[in-house]
Structure formats: C-alpha cells, structure tokens
XYZ file of C-alpha atoms in Angstrom:
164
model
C -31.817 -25.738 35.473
C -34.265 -23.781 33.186
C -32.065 -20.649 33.888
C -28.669 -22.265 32.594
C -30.962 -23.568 29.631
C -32.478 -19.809 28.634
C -28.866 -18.376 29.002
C -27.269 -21.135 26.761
C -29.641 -20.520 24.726
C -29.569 -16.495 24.366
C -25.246 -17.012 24.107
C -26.224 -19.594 20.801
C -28.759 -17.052 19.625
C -26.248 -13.895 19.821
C -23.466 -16.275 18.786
C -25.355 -16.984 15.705
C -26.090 -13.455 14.790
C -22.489 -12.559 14.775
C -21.368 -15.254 12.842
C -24.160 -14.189 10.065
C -23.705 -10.580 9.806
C -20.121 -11.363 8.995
C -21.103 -11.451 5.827
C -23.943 -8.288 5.527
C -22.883 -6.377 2.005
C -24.755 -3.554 0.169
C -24.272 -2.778 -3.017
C -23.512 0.996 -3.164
C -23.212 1.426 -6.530
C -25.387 1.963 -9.432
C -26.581 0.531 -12.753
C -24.223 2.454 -14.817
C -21.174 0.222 -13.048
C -18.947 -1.547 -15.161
C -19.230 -4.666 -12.898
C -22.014 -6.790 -11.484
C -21.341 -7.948 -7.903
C -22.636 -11.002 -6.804
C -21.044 -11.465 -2.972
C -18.761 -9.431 -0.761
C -17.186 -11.046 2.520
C -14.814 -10.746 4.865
C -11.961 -12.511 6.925
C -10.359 -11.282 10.398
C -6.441 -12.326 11.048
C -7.351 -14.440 13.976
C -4.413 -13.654 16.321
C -4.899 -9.765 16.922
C -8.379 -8.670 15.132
C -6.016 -5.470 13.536
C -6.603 -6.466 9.837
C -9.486 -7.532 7.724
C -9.477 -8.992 4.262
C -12.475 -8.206 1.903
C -13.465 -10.285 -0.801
C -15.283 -9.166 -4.124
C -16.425 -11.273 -6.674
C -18.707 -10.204 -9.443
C -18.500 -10.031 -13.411
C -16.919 -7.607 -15.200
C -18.129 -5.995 -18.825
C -14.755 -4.468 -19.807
C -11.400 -4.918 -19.894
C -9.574 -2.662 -17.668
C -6.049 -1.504 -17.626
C -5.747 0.455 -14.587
C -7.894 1.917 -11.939
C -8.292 3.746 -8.250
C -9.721 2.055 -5.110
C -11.071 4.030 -2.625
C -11.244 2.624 0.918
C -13.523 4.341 3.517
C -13.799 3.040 7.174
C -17.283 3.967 8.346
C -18.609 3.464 12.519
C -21.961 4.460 11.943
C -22.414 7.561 9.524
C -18.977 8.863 11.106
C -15.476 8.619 8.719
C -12.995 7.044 11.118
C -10.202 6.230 7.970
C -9.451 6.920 4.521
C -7.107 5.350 2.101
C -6.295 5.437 -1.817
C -5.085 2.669 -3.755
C -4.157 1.623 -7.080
C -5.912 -0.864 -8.438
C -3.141 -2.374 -9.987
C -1.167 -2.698 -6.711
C -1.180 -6.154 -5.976
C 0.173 -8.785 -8.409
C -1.779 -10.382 -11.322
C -4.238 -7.526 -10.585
C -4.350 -5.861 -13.733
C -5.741 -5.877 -16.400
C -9.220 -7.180 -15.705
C -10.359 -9.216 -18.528
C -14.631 -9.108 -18.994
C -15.841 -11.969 -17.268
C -15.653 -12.733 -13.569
C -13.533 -11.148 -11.638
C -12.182 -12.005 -7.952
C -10.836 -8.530 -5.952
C -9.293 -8.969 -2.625
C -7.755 -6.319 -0.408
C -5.843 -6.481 3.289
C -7.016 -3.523 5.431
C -6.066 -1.879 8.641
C -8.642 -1.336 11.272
C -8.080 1.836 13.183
C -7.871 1.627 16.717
C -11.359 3.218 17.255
C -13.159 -0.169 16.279
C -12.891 -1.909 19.789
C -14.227 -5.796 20.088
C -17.679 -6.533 19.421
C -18.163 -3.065 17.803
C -19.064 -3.101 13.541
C -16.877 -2.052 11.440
C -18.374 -0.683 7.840
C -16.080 -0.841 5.149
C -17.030 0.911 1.911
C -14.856 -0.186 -1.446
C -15.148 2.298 -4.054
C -13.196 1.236 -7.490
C -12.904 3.758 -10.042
C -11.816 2.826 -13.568
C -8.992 5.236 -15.380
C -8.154 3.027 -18.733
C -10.469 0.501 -20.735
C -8.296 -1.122 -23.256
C -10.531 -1.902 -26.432
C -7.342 -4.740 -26.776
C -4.624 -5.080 -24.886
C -2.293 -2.561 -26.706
C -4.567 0.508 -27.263
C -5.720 1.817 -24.135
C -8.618 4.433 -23.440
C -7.036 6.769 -20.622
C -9.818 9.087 -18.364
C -7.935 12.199 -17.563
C -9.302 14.310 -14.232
C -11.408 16.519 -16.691
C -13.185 13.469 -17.886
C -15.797 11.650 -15.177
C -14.122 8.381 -14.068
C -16.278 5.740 -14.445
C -17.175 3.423 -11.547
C -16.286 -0.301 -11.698
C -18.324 -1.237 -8.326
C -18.972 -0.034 -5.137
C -19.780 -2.097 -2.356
C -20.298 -1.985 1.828
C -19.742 -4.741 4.221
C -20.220 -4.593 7.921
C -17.871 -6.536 10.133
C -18.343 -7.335 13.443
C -14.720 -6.309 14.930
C -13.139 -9.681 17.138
C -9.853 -7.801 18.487
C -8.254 -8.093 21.375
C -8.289 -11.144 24.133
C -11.522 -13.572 23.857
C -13.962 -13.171 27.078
C-alpha cells in the first residue's frame, strides 16, 4: 500500500540521518593549535551502548613529550561528566613525533544519555613538554599558559540499551 511505502520510506530517511551524524565533528580549537585535524569519529561497543571510542587524526607540528586531555561530556549546553587524562596514558602514546598523528580514547557514557539521545563529546589536549630532540625537553609549568594541541567536538547519537 502507499501507506507501508511512505513509512518505509520515512524509517530509511531517519535511519540514514543517524547513521550520518555519527560522524558530525567541530573543530573547537583555534589557529594557534599545535595540530591540524583533519577527521574525528566515533565507535559504540555494540553489546551495551555504555562506551564510545573517539578517533582523532590530524598532523602534528611538534614533537611532544607529554600532555593533558581533557574530556567533557556535553547534552546540549549542560556538563553531564568530566574527566582528566594524561596524554601519555595509553601505550606507544608518547612522544608525538611532527607529522600525522592518530589519537584514540575509550570513554564512559554516563547514565543520563538514554537511546536515541546525542551525546557531545568535547576532547581538549593540552601540551606540557615539546622536546626540541628527544633528550632535552621544554617543560610548561602552571605559571606558564599551556599550549593547546587540538580541540575537537563530536556528536554521537547514543544506541544503548535493547534495539526496538
């Protein structure tokens, strides 16, 4: 019937969207960054919907020997999580040699993102040592500004909990 047809067709159309704002990044940075993104996504475990894994990749000017990344769960313009990382925490992580660069991190999604809500994830990295080589390093102390590597957004469209 036409009915069946328009209602197949509005489930592809909303289907669709999901699958494509998976991947909806902003760049929340600035021009002074040490890094150039160039794409941000993300992966949901598939069983329970309770972690995400975000995906940076981008090119880096500067070697780096250590660093701070700042994790802020956004729904809407409300702060639902915070967490603070090194950025030497996970293995072969550091340093960061110039050129491109491939940053991954697991995260926990707090309770309040419910299926089919978004999710906003904001990655902030902060730089504390350049290393002109890799045995004289240039330490920021907390009276010196920390300079940013990137900052980026992504939105994820939250699949927890039993399928419909």
């Amino acid at each position: 019937t036409m009915k069946g047809h328009y209602l197949f067709l509005l489930a592809l159309v909303l289907y669709s969207s999901i699958i494509s704002a998976q991947n909806i990044w902003r760049n929340c940075g600035s021009a002074n960054d040490v890094a150039l993104i160039n794409r941000a996504v993300s992966f949901q475990d598939s069983q329970y919907g309770n972690f995400v894994i975000v995906v940076v990749d981008g090119n880096n000017t500067q070697l780096i020997g250590d660093g701070e990344v700042l994790i802020t769960k956004l729904m809407g313009d409300l702060v639902v999580g915070e967490e603070k990382r090194e950025l030497c925490d996970c293995p072969h992580s550091c340093p960061m040699f110039p050129g491109t660069f491939h940053f991954s991190r697991n995260i926990l999604l707090p309770p309040v993102f419910e299926r089919a809500t978004i999710a906003t994830i904001q990655i902030e990295v902060n730089v504390f040592t350049f290393m002109q080589d890799l045995t004289s390093p240039v330490v920021y102390t907390a009276t010196n500004s920390k300079p940013r590597l990137f900052c980026v957004e992504i939105d994820i469209p939250v699949q927890r909990g039993k399928h419909f």
